[in-house]
Coordinates of C-alpha atoms in Angstrom, one line a residue:
Chain A
X30 CA -0.2 -0.2 0.1
X31 CA 3.1 2.4 0.9
X32 CA 6.3 1.8 -1.1
X33 CA 9.2 4.3 -1.0
X34 CA 12.6 3.7 -2.5
X35 CA 15.6 5.9 -1.6
X36 CA 14.0 8.8 -0.2
X37 CA 15.7 11.8 0.2
X38 CA 14.7 15.5 1.5
X39 CA 17.1 18.2 2.6
X40 CA 16.0 21.0 4.3
X41 CA 18.5 24.2 4.4
X42 CA 21.6 22.1 4.5
X43 CA 19.9 19.4 7.2
X44 CA 19.4 15.9 5.9
X45 CA 15.7 14.9 6.9
X46 CA 15.6 11.7 4.8
X47 CA 18.8 9.7 3.7
X48 CA 17.6 7.1 1.4
X49 CA 14.4 5.9 3.5
X50 CA 13.0 2.5 2.2
X51 CA 9.5 1.3 3.6
X52 CA 7.3 -1.0 2.7
X53 CA 3.6 -1.4 4.1
X54 CA 1.4 -4.0 3.6
X55 CA -2.3 -3.4 3.1
X56 CA -4.6 -3.5 5.6
X57 CA -1.7 -3.5 8.0
X58 CA -0.8 -0.9 11.2
X59 CA 2.5 0.2 10.7
X60 CA 4.7 2.0 13.2
X61 CA 7.6 4.5 12.3
X62 CA 9.2 4.6 15.1
X63 CA 12.3 6.9 16.0
X64 CA 13.7 10.0 18.1
X65 CA 12.5 13.6 17.5
X66 CA 14.2 14.8 13.9
X67 CA 15.0 11.3 12.9
X68 CA 12.7 12.0 9.8
X69 CA 9.3 10.3 10.5
X70 CA 7.2 13.9 10.2
X71 CA 9.3 14.4 7.2
X72 CA 8.3 10.8 5.7
X73 CA 4.7 11.8 6.3
X74 CA 4.8 15.1 4.6
X75 CA 6.0 13.4 1.4
X76 CA 3.7 10.5 1.5
X77 CA 0.9 13.0 2.0
X78 CA 1.9 15.3 -1.1
X79 CA 2.7 18.2 1.2
X80 CA 6.3 18.1 0.4
X81 CA 8.4 17.0 -2.6
X82 CA 11.1 14.7 -2.0
X83 CA 14.4 15.9 -3.4
X84 CA 15.2 12.4 -4.5
X85 CA 13.9 8.5 -4.1
X86 CA 10.1 7.2 -5.3
X87 CA 7.4 7.3 -3.2
X88 CA 4.3 5.2 -4.1
X89 CA 0.9 4.9 -2.0
X90 CA -2.0 3.4 -3.2
X91 CA -0.9 2.8 -6.6
X92 CA -0.1 6.3 -7.2
X93 CA 3.1 8.1 -7.4
X94 CA 3.3 11.0 -5.0
X95 CA 4.8 13.4 -7.5
X96 CA 3.1 12.4 -10.6
X97 CA -0.4 11.6 -9.1
X98 CA -0.7 13.8 -5.9
X99 CA -4.6 14.3 -6.5
X100 CA -5.1 10.4 -6.7
X101 CA -2.9 10.4 -3.6
X102 CA -4.7 13.0 -1.6
X103 CA -8.3 11.2 -2.8
X104 CA -6.9 7.6 -1.3
X105 CA -5.5 9.1 2.1
X106 CA -6.6 10.7 5.6
X107 CA -4.3 12.7 7.4
X108 CA -4.2 13.5 11.3
X109 CA -1.3 15.5 11.6
X110 CA 0.7 16.5 15.1
X111 CA -1.4 19.9 15.5
X112 CA -5.4 19.4 15.5
X113 CA -5.7 20.5 12.0
X114 CA -9.5 21.5 12.8
X115 CA -10.9 24.8 12.5
X116 CA -11.1 26.5 16.4
X117 CA -14.0 28.6 15.5
X118 CA -16.4 26.3 14.0
X119 CA -18.5 23.6 15.7
X120 CA -17.4 19.9 15.4
X121 CA -20.1 19.3 13.1
X122 CA -19.3 22.4 11.5
X123 CA -15.8 21.2 10.6
X124 CA -17.0 17.6 9.6
X125 CA -19.9 19.4 7.3
X126 CA -17.1 21.6 5.8
X127 CA -14.4 18.6 5.2
X128 CA -17.0 16.6 3.5
X129 CA -18.1 19.2 0.8
X130 CA -14.1 19.7 0.4
X131 CA -14.3 16.0 -0.1
X132 CA -16.9 16.3 -2.8
X133 CA -19.9 15.0 -1.1
X134 CA -23.4 16.6 -1.7
X135 CA -24.6 18.5 1.3
X136 CA -27.1 16.0 2.6
X137 CA -24.6 13.4 2.4
X138 CA -21.7 15.7 4.2
X139 CA -24.4 16.3 7.1
X140 CA -25.4 12.5 7.3
X141 CA -21.5 11.5 7.1
X142 CA -20.7 14.2 10.0
X143 CA -23.3 12.3 12.1
X144 CA -21.8 9.1 11.6
X145 CA -18.5 10.2 12.3
X146 CA -19.7 12.1 15.6
X147 CA -21.2 9.2 16.4
X148 CA -18.4 6.7 15.5
X149 CA -15.9 8.7 17.5
X150 CA -18.0 9.1 20.5
X151 CA -18.8 13.0 20.1
X152 CA -22.7 13.1 19.1
X153 CA -23.1 15.2 22.5
X154 CA -20.4 17.5 21.6
X155 CA -21.0 18.0 17.9
X156 CA -22.9 21.7 18.4
X157 CA -19.9 22.7 20.8
X158 CA -17.3 24.9 18.8
X159 CA -13.5 23.3 19.0
X160 CA -12.3 26.0 21.5
X161 CA -14.4 24.1 24.2
X162 CA -12.8 20.7 23.3
X163 CA -10.3 18.6 25.6
X164 CA -7.5 17.5 23.7
X165 CA -8.4 13.9 23.5
X166 CA -11.9 15.0 22.1
X167 CA -10.0 17.7 19.8
X168 CA -7.7 14.5 18.1
X169 CA -11.0 12.4 18.1
X170 CA -12.4 14.9 15.8
X171 CA -9.2 15.5 13.8
X172 CA -9.2 11.3 13.6
X173 CA -12.9 11.6 12.4
X174 CA -11.6 14.6 9.8
X175 CA -9.4 12.3 8.2
X176 CA -12.0 9.7 7.6
X177 CA -14.6 11.5 5.8
X178 CA -13.9 9.4 2.2
X179 CA -13.2 6.0 4.4
X180 CA -9.3 6.5 3.1
X181 CA -7.7 3.4 1.9
X182 CA -4.5 4.5 3.7
X183 CA -4.9 6.9 7.2
X184 CA -1.6 8.9 8.2
X185 CA -1.2 9.3 11.9
X186 CA 1.8 11.5 12.5
X187 CA 2.2 11.2 16.7
X188 CA -1.5 11.2 17.0
X189 CA -1.1 11.5 21.1
X190 CA 1.6 13.5 21.6
X191 CA 0.5 16.2 24.2
X192 CA -2.7 14.2 25.3
X193 CA -3.3 13.2 29.0
X194 CA -3.1 9.3 29.5
X195 CA -6.8 9.1 29.4
X196 CA -6.8 11.3 26.0
X197 CA -4.3 8.6 24.5
X198 CA -6.5 5.6 25.5
X199 CA -9.5 7.4 23.7
X200 CA -7.6 7.8 20.8
X201 CA -6.2 4.2 20.9
X202 CA -9.1 2.9 20.8
X203 CA -10.6 5.1 18.0
X204 CA -7.5 4.2 16.0
X205 CA -8.3 0.3 17.1
X206 CA -11.6 0.5 15.6
X207 CA -10.4 2.2 12.2
X208 CA -8.2 -1.1 11.6
X209 CA -11.1 -3.5 12.5
X210 CA -12.1 -1.7 9.3
X211 CA -9.5 -2.8 6.9
X212 CA -7.7 0.6 6.9
X213 CA -4.3 0.8 6.3
X214 CA -2.2 2.8 8.8
X215 CA 0.9 4.5 9.1
X216 CA 1.2 5.3 12.3
X217 CA 4.6 7.3 13.5
X218 CA 5.2 7.8 17.3
X219 CA 8.1 8.3 19.6
X220 CA 6.3 6.2 22.6
X221 CA 7.5 2.6 22.2
X222 CA 4.3 1.6 24.4
X223 CA 2.4 2.9 21.7
X224 CA 3.9 1.4 18.5
X225 CA 4.0 -1.8 20.9
X226 CA 0.2 -1.6 21.4
X227 CA -1.3 -0.5 18.2
X228 CA 1.3 -1.4 15.5
X229 CA 1.8 -4.9 13.4
X230 CA 5.1 -3.9 12.1
X231 CA 7.7 -1.5 13.4
X232 CA 10.2 0.2 10.9
X233 CA 12.9 2.3 13.6
X234 CA 14.0 5.3 12.0
X235 CA 17.0 7.0 13.0
X236 CA 19.1 9.9 11.1
X237 CA 16.5 9.8 8.1
X238 CA 17.1 6.2 7.5
X239 CA 15.1 2.7 8.5
X240 CA 17.8 1.1 10.8
X241 CA 15.4 -2.4 11.7
X242 CA 12.2 -3.8 10.3
X243 CA 10.1 -6.1 11.9
X244 CA 7.1 -7.0 13.8
X245 CA 7.4 -6.3 17.8
X246 CA 8.2 -9.6 18.4
X247 CA 11.1 -9.8 15.8
X248 CA 12.4 -6.6 17.1
X249 CA 12.9 -7.9 20.3
X250 CA 14.2 -11.0 19.4
X251 CA 16.8 -9.8 17.1
X252 CA 18.3 -8.1 20.3
X253 CA 19.6 -11.4 21.2
X254 CA 17.2 -12.8 22.7
X255 CA 15.7 -12.8 26.7
X256 CA 16.6 -11.3 29.7
X257 CA 17.5 -12.6 32.8
X258 CA 16.6 -10.5 35.8
X259 CA 18.1 -11.0 39.3
X260 CA 16.9 -8.4 42.4
X261 CA 19.0 -8.4 45.0
X262 CA 17.4 -8.8 48.5
X263 CA 19.7 -5.6 49.4
X264 CA 21.6 -3.3 48.1
X265 CA 24.7 -4.9 49.5
X266 CA 24.1 -7.7 47.9
X267 CA 23.8 -6.4 44.2
X268 CA 27.7 -6.9 43.8
X269 CA 27.7 -10.5 44.5
X270 CA 24.8 -10.9 42.2
X271 CA 27.0 -9.1 39.3
X272 CA 29.7 -11.3 39.9
X273 CA 27.5 -14.3 39.4
X274 CA 25.7 -13.3 36.3
X275 CA 29.3 -12.1 34.8
X276 CA 29.2 -16.0 33.9
X277 CA 26.3 -15.7 31.6
X278 CA 27.6 -12.6 29.7
X279 CA 27.9 -8.5 30.0
X280 CA 25.6 -7.8 33.0
X281 CA 23.5 -4.4 33.2
X282 CA 23.2 -3.2 36.7
X283 CA 20.0 -0.7 37.7
X284 CA 21.3 0.1 41.4
X285 CA 18.0 2.0 42.5
X286 CA 15.7 -1.0 41.4
X287 CA 19.1 -3.3 42.9
X288 CA 18.3 -5.2 39.6
X289 CA 21.0 -6.9 37.5
X290 CA 19.9 -8.1 34.1
X291 CA 22.2 -10.2 31.3
X292 CA 21.0 -11.3 27.9
X293 CA 21.0 -15.3 27.6
X294 CA 20.5 -17.4 25.2
X295 CA 19.7 -20.9 26.7
X296 CA 16.6 -19.5 28.8
X297 CA 15.7 -22.4 31.0
X298 CA 19.0 -23.8 31.7
X299 CA 20.7 -20.7 32.2
X300 CA 17.9 -19.9 34.8
X301 CA 18.4 -23.0 36.9
X302 CA 22.3 -22.5 36.7
X303 CA 22.1 -18.8 37.9
X304 CA 19.7 -20.2 40.6
X305 CA 22.0 -22.7 42.0
X306 CA 25.0 -20.4 41.7
X307 CA 23.6 -17.6 43.7
X308 CA 22.3 -20.2 46.2
X309 CA 25.8 -21.6 46.4
X310 CA 27.5 -17.9 46.6
X311 CA 25.0 -17.5 49.9
X312 CA 23.6 -14.4 48.0
X313 CA 20.0 -13.4 48.9
X314 CA 17.6 -12.9 46.0
X315 CA 14.1 -11.1 46.4
X316 CA 13.2 -11.8 42.7
X317 CA 14.4 -13.9 39.8
X318 CA 12.9 -13.6 36.4
X319 CA 13.5 -14.3 32.4
X320 CA 11.7 -11.9 30.1
X321 CA 11.4 -10.6 26.5
X322 CA 13.3 -7.5 26.0
X323 CA 11.1 -4.2 25.8
X324 CA 11.1 -2.2 22.9
X325 CA 12.8 0.8 24.6
X326 CA 16.1 -1.5 25.0
X327 CA 15.6 -2.7 21.3
X328 CA 15.3 1.1 20.6
X329 CA 18.3 2.3 22.7
X330 CA 20.4 -0.8 21.1
X331 CA 19.7 0.2 17.8
X332 CA 19.9 3.9 17.8
X333 CA 23.0 3.8 19.8
X334 CA 24.8 1.6 17.4
X335 CA 23.6 4.3 14.8
X336 CA 25.6 7.0 16.5
X337 CA 28.3 4.9 17.5
Chain B
X5 CA -13.7 24.3 -12.8
X6 CA -16.7 23.6 -11.3
X7 CA -15.2 22.2 -8.3
X8 CA -13.0 25.2 -7.9
X9 CA -16.3 27.4 -7.8
X10 CA -18.3 25.0 -5.1
X11 CA -14.8 24.5 -3.2
X12 CA -14.2 28.3 -3.3
X13 CA -17.9 28.9 -2.2
X14 CA -17.6 26.1 1.1
X15 CA -14.4 28.3 1.9
X16 CA -16.2 31.5 1.6
X17 CA -19.3 30.1 3.8
X18 CA -16.5 28.7 6.2
X19 CA -15.2 32.1 6.6
X20 CA -18.7 33.8 7.0
X21 CA -19.3 31.7 9.5
X22 CA -16.7 32.5 11.7
X23 CA -18.2 35.8 11.9
X24 CA -21.6 34.4 13.2
X25 CA -20.0 32.6 15.7
X26 CA -17.5 35.7 16.5
X27 CA -20.2 38.8 16.1
X28 CA -18.3 40.7 19.4
X29 CA -15.0 40.5 17.0
X30 CA -16.9 41.7 13.8
X31 CA -19.0 44.1 15.6
X32 CA -15.5 45.5 16.8
X33 CA -13.9 45.7 13.4
X34 CA -16.8 47.5 11.9
X35 CA -17.5 50.3 14.9
X36 CA -13.3 51.0 15.0
X37 CA -13.4 53.3 12.0
X38 CA -16.2 54.8 13.5
X39 CA -14.5 55.6 16.8
X40 CA -11.9 57.3 14.7
X41 CA -13.8 59.6 12.7
X42 CA -15.7 60.6 16.0
X43 CA -12.1 61.4 17.6
X44 CA -10.4 62.8 14.4
X45 CA -13.7 64.8 13.6
X46 CA -15.0 66.1 16.8
X47 CA -12.0 65.9 19.2
X48 CA -9.0 67.0 17.3
X49 CA -11.0 68.1 14.2
X50 CA -11.8 71.9 15.7
X51 CA -8.3 72.4 15.5
X52 CA -7.6 71.3 11.9
X53 CA -7.8 74.1 8.8
X54 CA -8.2 72.5 4.9
X55 CA -5.1 74.9 3.1
X56 CA -7.4 74.6 0.2
X57 CA -10.4 75.8 2.5
X58 CA -13.5 73.8 3.4
X59 CA -14.9 71.8 6.1
X60 CA -12.3 69.0 7.9
X61 CA -15.1 66.6 8.4
X62 CA -15.5 66.9 4.9
X63 CA -12.2 66.1 4.2
X64 CA -11.5 63.6 6.6
X65 CA -14.3 60.8 6.0
X66 CA -12.7 59.8 2.3
X67 CA -9.3 59.4 4.0
X68 CA -11.0 57.2 7.0
X69 CA -12.7 55.2 4.4
X70 CA -9.5 54.5 3.0
X71 CA -7.9 53.9 6.1
X72 CA -10.5 51.4 7.0
X73 CA -9.4 49.8 3.7
X74 CA -6.0 49.5 4.5
X75 CA -6.8 48.2 8.0
X76 CA -8.4 45.4 6.1
X77 CA -5.0 44.0 6.1
X78 CA -4.9 42.6 9.7
X79 CA -8.2 40.7 9.0
X80 CA -6.7 38.9 6.5
X81 CA -3.0 38.3 8.0
X82 CA -4.8 37.2 11.2
X83 CA -6.7 34.7 8.9
X84 CA -4.3 33.1 7.0
X85 CA -1.5 33.3 9.5
X86 CA -4.0 31.6 12.2
X87 CA -4.7 28.9 9.3
X88 CA -1.0 28.0 8.8
X89 CA 0.0 28.0 12.0
X90 CA -2.5 25.6 12.8
X91 CA -2.1 22.9 10.5
X92 CA -5.3 23.3 8.8
X93 CA -3.7 24.5 5.8
X94 CA -1.7 21.4 5.6
X95 CA -5.3 19.5 6.0
X96 CA -6.5 21.8 2.8
X97 CA -3.6 20.8 0.8
X98 CA -4.2 17.1 1.7
X99 CA -7.4 16.7 0.6
X100 CA -8.4 16.3 -3.3
X101 CA -9.9 19.7 -3.1
X102 CA -9.7 22.6 -5.8
X103 CA -6.2 24.3 -5.0
X104 CA -7.4 27.7 -5.4
X105 CA -10.3 27.4 -3.1
X106 CA -8.4 28.3 0.1
X107 CA -7.5 31.7 -1.4
X108 CA -10.6 32.6 -3.3
X109 CA -12.7 32.0 -0.4
X110 CA -10.5 34.2 1.7
X111 CA -11.0 36.7 -1.3
X112 CA -14.7 36.5 -1.3
X113 CA -15.0 36.7 2.6
X114 CA -12.6 39.4 3.0
X115 CA -14.2 41.3 0.1
X116 CA -17.7 41.4 1.5
X117 CA -16.4 42.4 5.1
X118 CA -14.5 45.0 3.5
X119 CA -18.1 46.0 1.5
X120 CA -19.7 46.2 4.9
X121 CA -17.2 47.8 6.7
X122 CA -17.4 50.6 3.8
X123 CA -21.2 51.0 4.5
X124 CA -21.1 51.5 8.0
X125 CA -18.3 54.4 7.3
X126 CA -20.9 55.9 4.4
X127 CA -23.6 55.8 6.8
X128 CA -21.6 57.1 9.8
X129 CA -20.2 59.8 7.3
X130 CA -23.9 60.5 6.6
X131 CA -24.6 60.9 10.2
X132 CA -21.4 63.3 11.1
X133 CA -22.6 65.8 7.8
X134 CA -20.2 64.1 5.1
X135 CA -22.0 64.3 2.1
X136 CA -21.2 63.6 -2.0
X137 CA -21.9 66.3 -4.2
X138 CA -20.7 64.9 -7.6
X139 CA -23.6 62.4 -8.1
X140 CA -24.3 58.6 -7.8
X141 CA -22.1 57.7 -10.6
X142 CA -18.9 59.2 -9.6
X143 CA -19.8 58.4 -5.9
X144 CA -20.0 54.8 -7.1
X145 CA -16.4 54.7 -8.7
X146 CA -15.1 56.3 -5.7
X147 CA -16.6 53.0 -3.7
X148 CA -14.9 51.1 -6.6
X149 CA -11.6 52.5 -6.3
X150 CA -11.4 52.1 -2.3
X151 CA -12.5 48.3 -2.7
X152 CA -9.8 48.3 -5.3
X153 CA -7.2 49.2 -2.5
X154 CA -8.8 46.7 -0.3
X155 CA -8.3 44.0 -2.8
X156 CA -4.8 45.3 -3.2
X157 CA -4.4 45.0 0.9
X158 CA -5.8 41.3 0.6
X159 CA -2.7 39.7 -1.2
X160 CA -0.2 41.8 0.7
X161 CA -2.0 40.4 3.5
X162 CA -2.4 37.1 2.1
X163 CA 1.6 37.1 1.3
X164 CA 2.6 38.3 4.9
X165 CA 0.6 35.8 6.6
X166 CA 2.0 32.8 4.4
X167 CA 5.4 34.1 5.1
X168 CA 5.2 34.8 8.9
X169 CA 2.8 31.7 9.9
X170 CA 2.5 33.5 13.2
X171 CA -0.7 35.1 14.4
X172 CA 0.9 36.7 17.3
X173 CA 2.6 39.1 14.5
X174 CA -0.7 40.7 14.3
X175 CA 0.4 43.5 16.7
X176 CA 2.9 44.3 14.7
X177 CA 1.0 44.7 11.8
X178 CA -1.5 46.6 13.8
X179 CA 1.3 49.0 14.7
X180 CA 3.0 48.8 11.4
X181 CA -0.4 50.5 10.0
X182 CA -0.3 53.3 11.8
X183 CA 2.5 55.1 10.4
X184 CA 1.3 54.4 6.8
X185 CA -1.8 55.9 8.0
X186 CA -0.6 59.0 9.3
X187 CA 1.9 59.4 6.5
X188 CA -0.6 60.0 4.1
X189 CA -3.6 62.5 3.1
X190 CA -5.9 60.2 5.5
X191 CA -6.3 62.6 8.3
X192 CA -3.6 65.0 7.7
X193 CA -2.4 67.3 5.3
X194 CA 0.8 66.4 3.1
X195 CA 1.3 70.4 2.3
X196 CA 1.9 71.3 6.1
X197 CA 4.4 68.5 6.3
X198 CA 8.3 69.0 6.0
X199 CA 8.7 68.9 1.9
X200 CA 10.7 65.3 1.8
X201 CA 8.1 63.9 4.1
X202 CA 5.1 65.6 2.2
X203 CA 6.4 64.2 -1.1
X204 CA 6.5 60.6 0.8
X205 CA 2.9 61.0 1.8
X206 CA 1.5 62.2 -1.1
X207 CA 3.0 59.3 -3.1
X208 CA 1.4 56.6 -0.6
X209 CA -1.0 54.5 -2.1
X210 CA -3.4 55.2 0.7
X211 CA -3.0 59.2 0.0
X212 CA -4.3 57.9 -3.8
X213 CA -6.8 56.4 -3.1
X214 CA -8.1 59.0 0.0
X215 CA -7.6 61.7 -2.8
X216 CA -9.3 60.2 -5.3
X217 CA -12.4 59.7 -3.4
X218 CA -12.5 63.1 -2.4
X219 CA -12.3 64.5 -6.0
X220 CA -15.2 61.9 -7.1
X221 CA -17.1 62.6 -3.7
X222 CA -16.4 66.5 -4.5
X223 CA -15.1 66.7 -1.0
X224 CA -12.3 69.5 -0.2
X225 CA -9.0 68.1 -1.5
X226 CA -5.5 67.9 0.3
X227 CA -4.1 70.3 -2.0
X228 CA -0.4 70.4 -3.0
X229 CA 1.2 70.9 -6.7
X230 CA 3.4 67.7 -6.9
X231 CA 2.3 65.1 -10.0
X232 CA 0.5 62.6 -7.4
X233 CA -1.5 65.3 -5.4
X234 CA -2.7 66.4 -9.4
X235 CA -3.8 63.1 -10.6
X236 CA -5.0 61.2 -7.9
X237 CA -7.6 59.1 -9.5
X238 CA -5.2 57.7 -12.2
X239 CA -2.7 56.8 -9.1
X240 CA -5.6 55.2 -7.0
X241 CA -5.8 53.0 -10.1
X242 CA -2.4 52.5 -10.8
X243 CA -1.0 52.0 -7.1
X244 CA -3.3 48.8 -6.4
X245 CA -2.7 47.6 -9.8
X246 CA 0.8 47.8 -8.9
X247 CA 0.6 46.2 -5.2
X248 CA -1.8 43.2 -7.0
X249 CA 0.8 42.6 -9.6
X250 CA 3.7 42.6 -7.1
X251 CA 2.0 40.7 -4.4
X252 CA -0.6 38.3 -6.2
X253 CA 2.5 36.2 -7.8
X254 CA 4.6 36.6 -4.1
X255 CA 1.7 35.2 -2.3
X256 CA 1.1 32.3 -5.2
X257 CA 4.7 31.3 -5.1
X258 CA 4.7 31.3 -1.2
X259 CA 1.7 29.0 -1.2
X260 CA 3.6 26.7 -3.9
X261 CA 6.8 26.8 -2.2
X262 CA 4.9 24.9 0.8
X263 CA 6.1 21.8 -0.5
X264 CA 9.4 22.3 -0.7

């Protein structure tokens, strides 16, 4: 549904995209994950025809963004970082206006506005001007405005940035309901949790390029398997735990949490051996467990490699 | 082409709906120039002697009409800068609507606003004793020239709004309008200024339109024997034409450059 090859863009001497390759399959939610300034928003602006690339190709819903921008615009919805709705109009007036601009007839635009208000749980707020909306309501109206024509591809550029936890949950629920309808979604975010929650596949972007690609599980596995976490019973025991776990690899120590982690390949065997060794060394242990790496660890690992 | 008209109309209606939702702002906008007429006409006006003779309020009103048209730049600037700042412009640009509609809607709404504003000012003028003396046709031409100046201001406002993309700069625009307003024949007389300042004031586009309106309404003239003072109607046609010729392409280029 979305394909880019070698996408390049510079702004006033700074490289924003440095050969971005991206493939998003139809009907999936694809997360673009990366730190601020990684080029996520630039990629979305190019794919939504708002910005011209300097080089490379980009195709959305089968249309080239440069040669067929109108066909692309007819197939997409965009929800940007800032709620792009009219502050003065009411929620309903906004949706009717965008419906008319999508060339729905007057009656159809009104009917569609009511459907969308209902769907995004805003029916009660339809007659309220946007200025009186909460952040979560505004973003949901923004989503509704991006859905007027049931787009094939929906771009969500950091849809929950600046929202409180409740607003974030509201927006996530709205996105999930869209995905259930088969809309393809490209989601950019700097929140790992958000990508983990919503996206089936993730491309980690750093310095304008994709540095890793896969499902959240694949990305976590790619980071050298599971972690063995041992929490010492008291702070004084941390060095002893560290010494024992050093037999398995390079331990990472979180002194505040009294936690020592090490990557292990041979899961259960490593767990049993570590438990026996700790026992033999007489170290008091509060907790010992195997776990998958978090996306945070994947992310920090990948972006750290890039900058090294 | 049909869609360009339909989309332009949708955008016009959006802008008009803004007024119905914020009537206070519209009323203040319409009445502010009336307040200026009262201040200049009745508080300062007692000390004003029109160089060529005649009643100061008769002299003042056409100047205030023209100044009201120049004030319109603030409305245009604020609306364009706010849209660009809030990302609404991005949404419009990502919709398969006619590219011209945003500007066409701004145009239609602002010109309607300007016409309403001018109507209020004409009524205000009649109420304080201003009259036209040269017949309806001539008065209608004066009104047309005033709106022509507003049309030129529209393009300056759109360009400034797109360049700045910062609605907070409205205050700066509001402040800068004043020196332009006073360095003209709108409320004062270039003939009484130091010679070089007077020359600048005479060539101010605002003076050209104000003086042309005075001539066509049959109100007292600003005087002065420079070419600009002698040919106000011609200049009131040419000046806005020059401004449109410069700022319309600049605004369009700026709009197109949004994708760079």
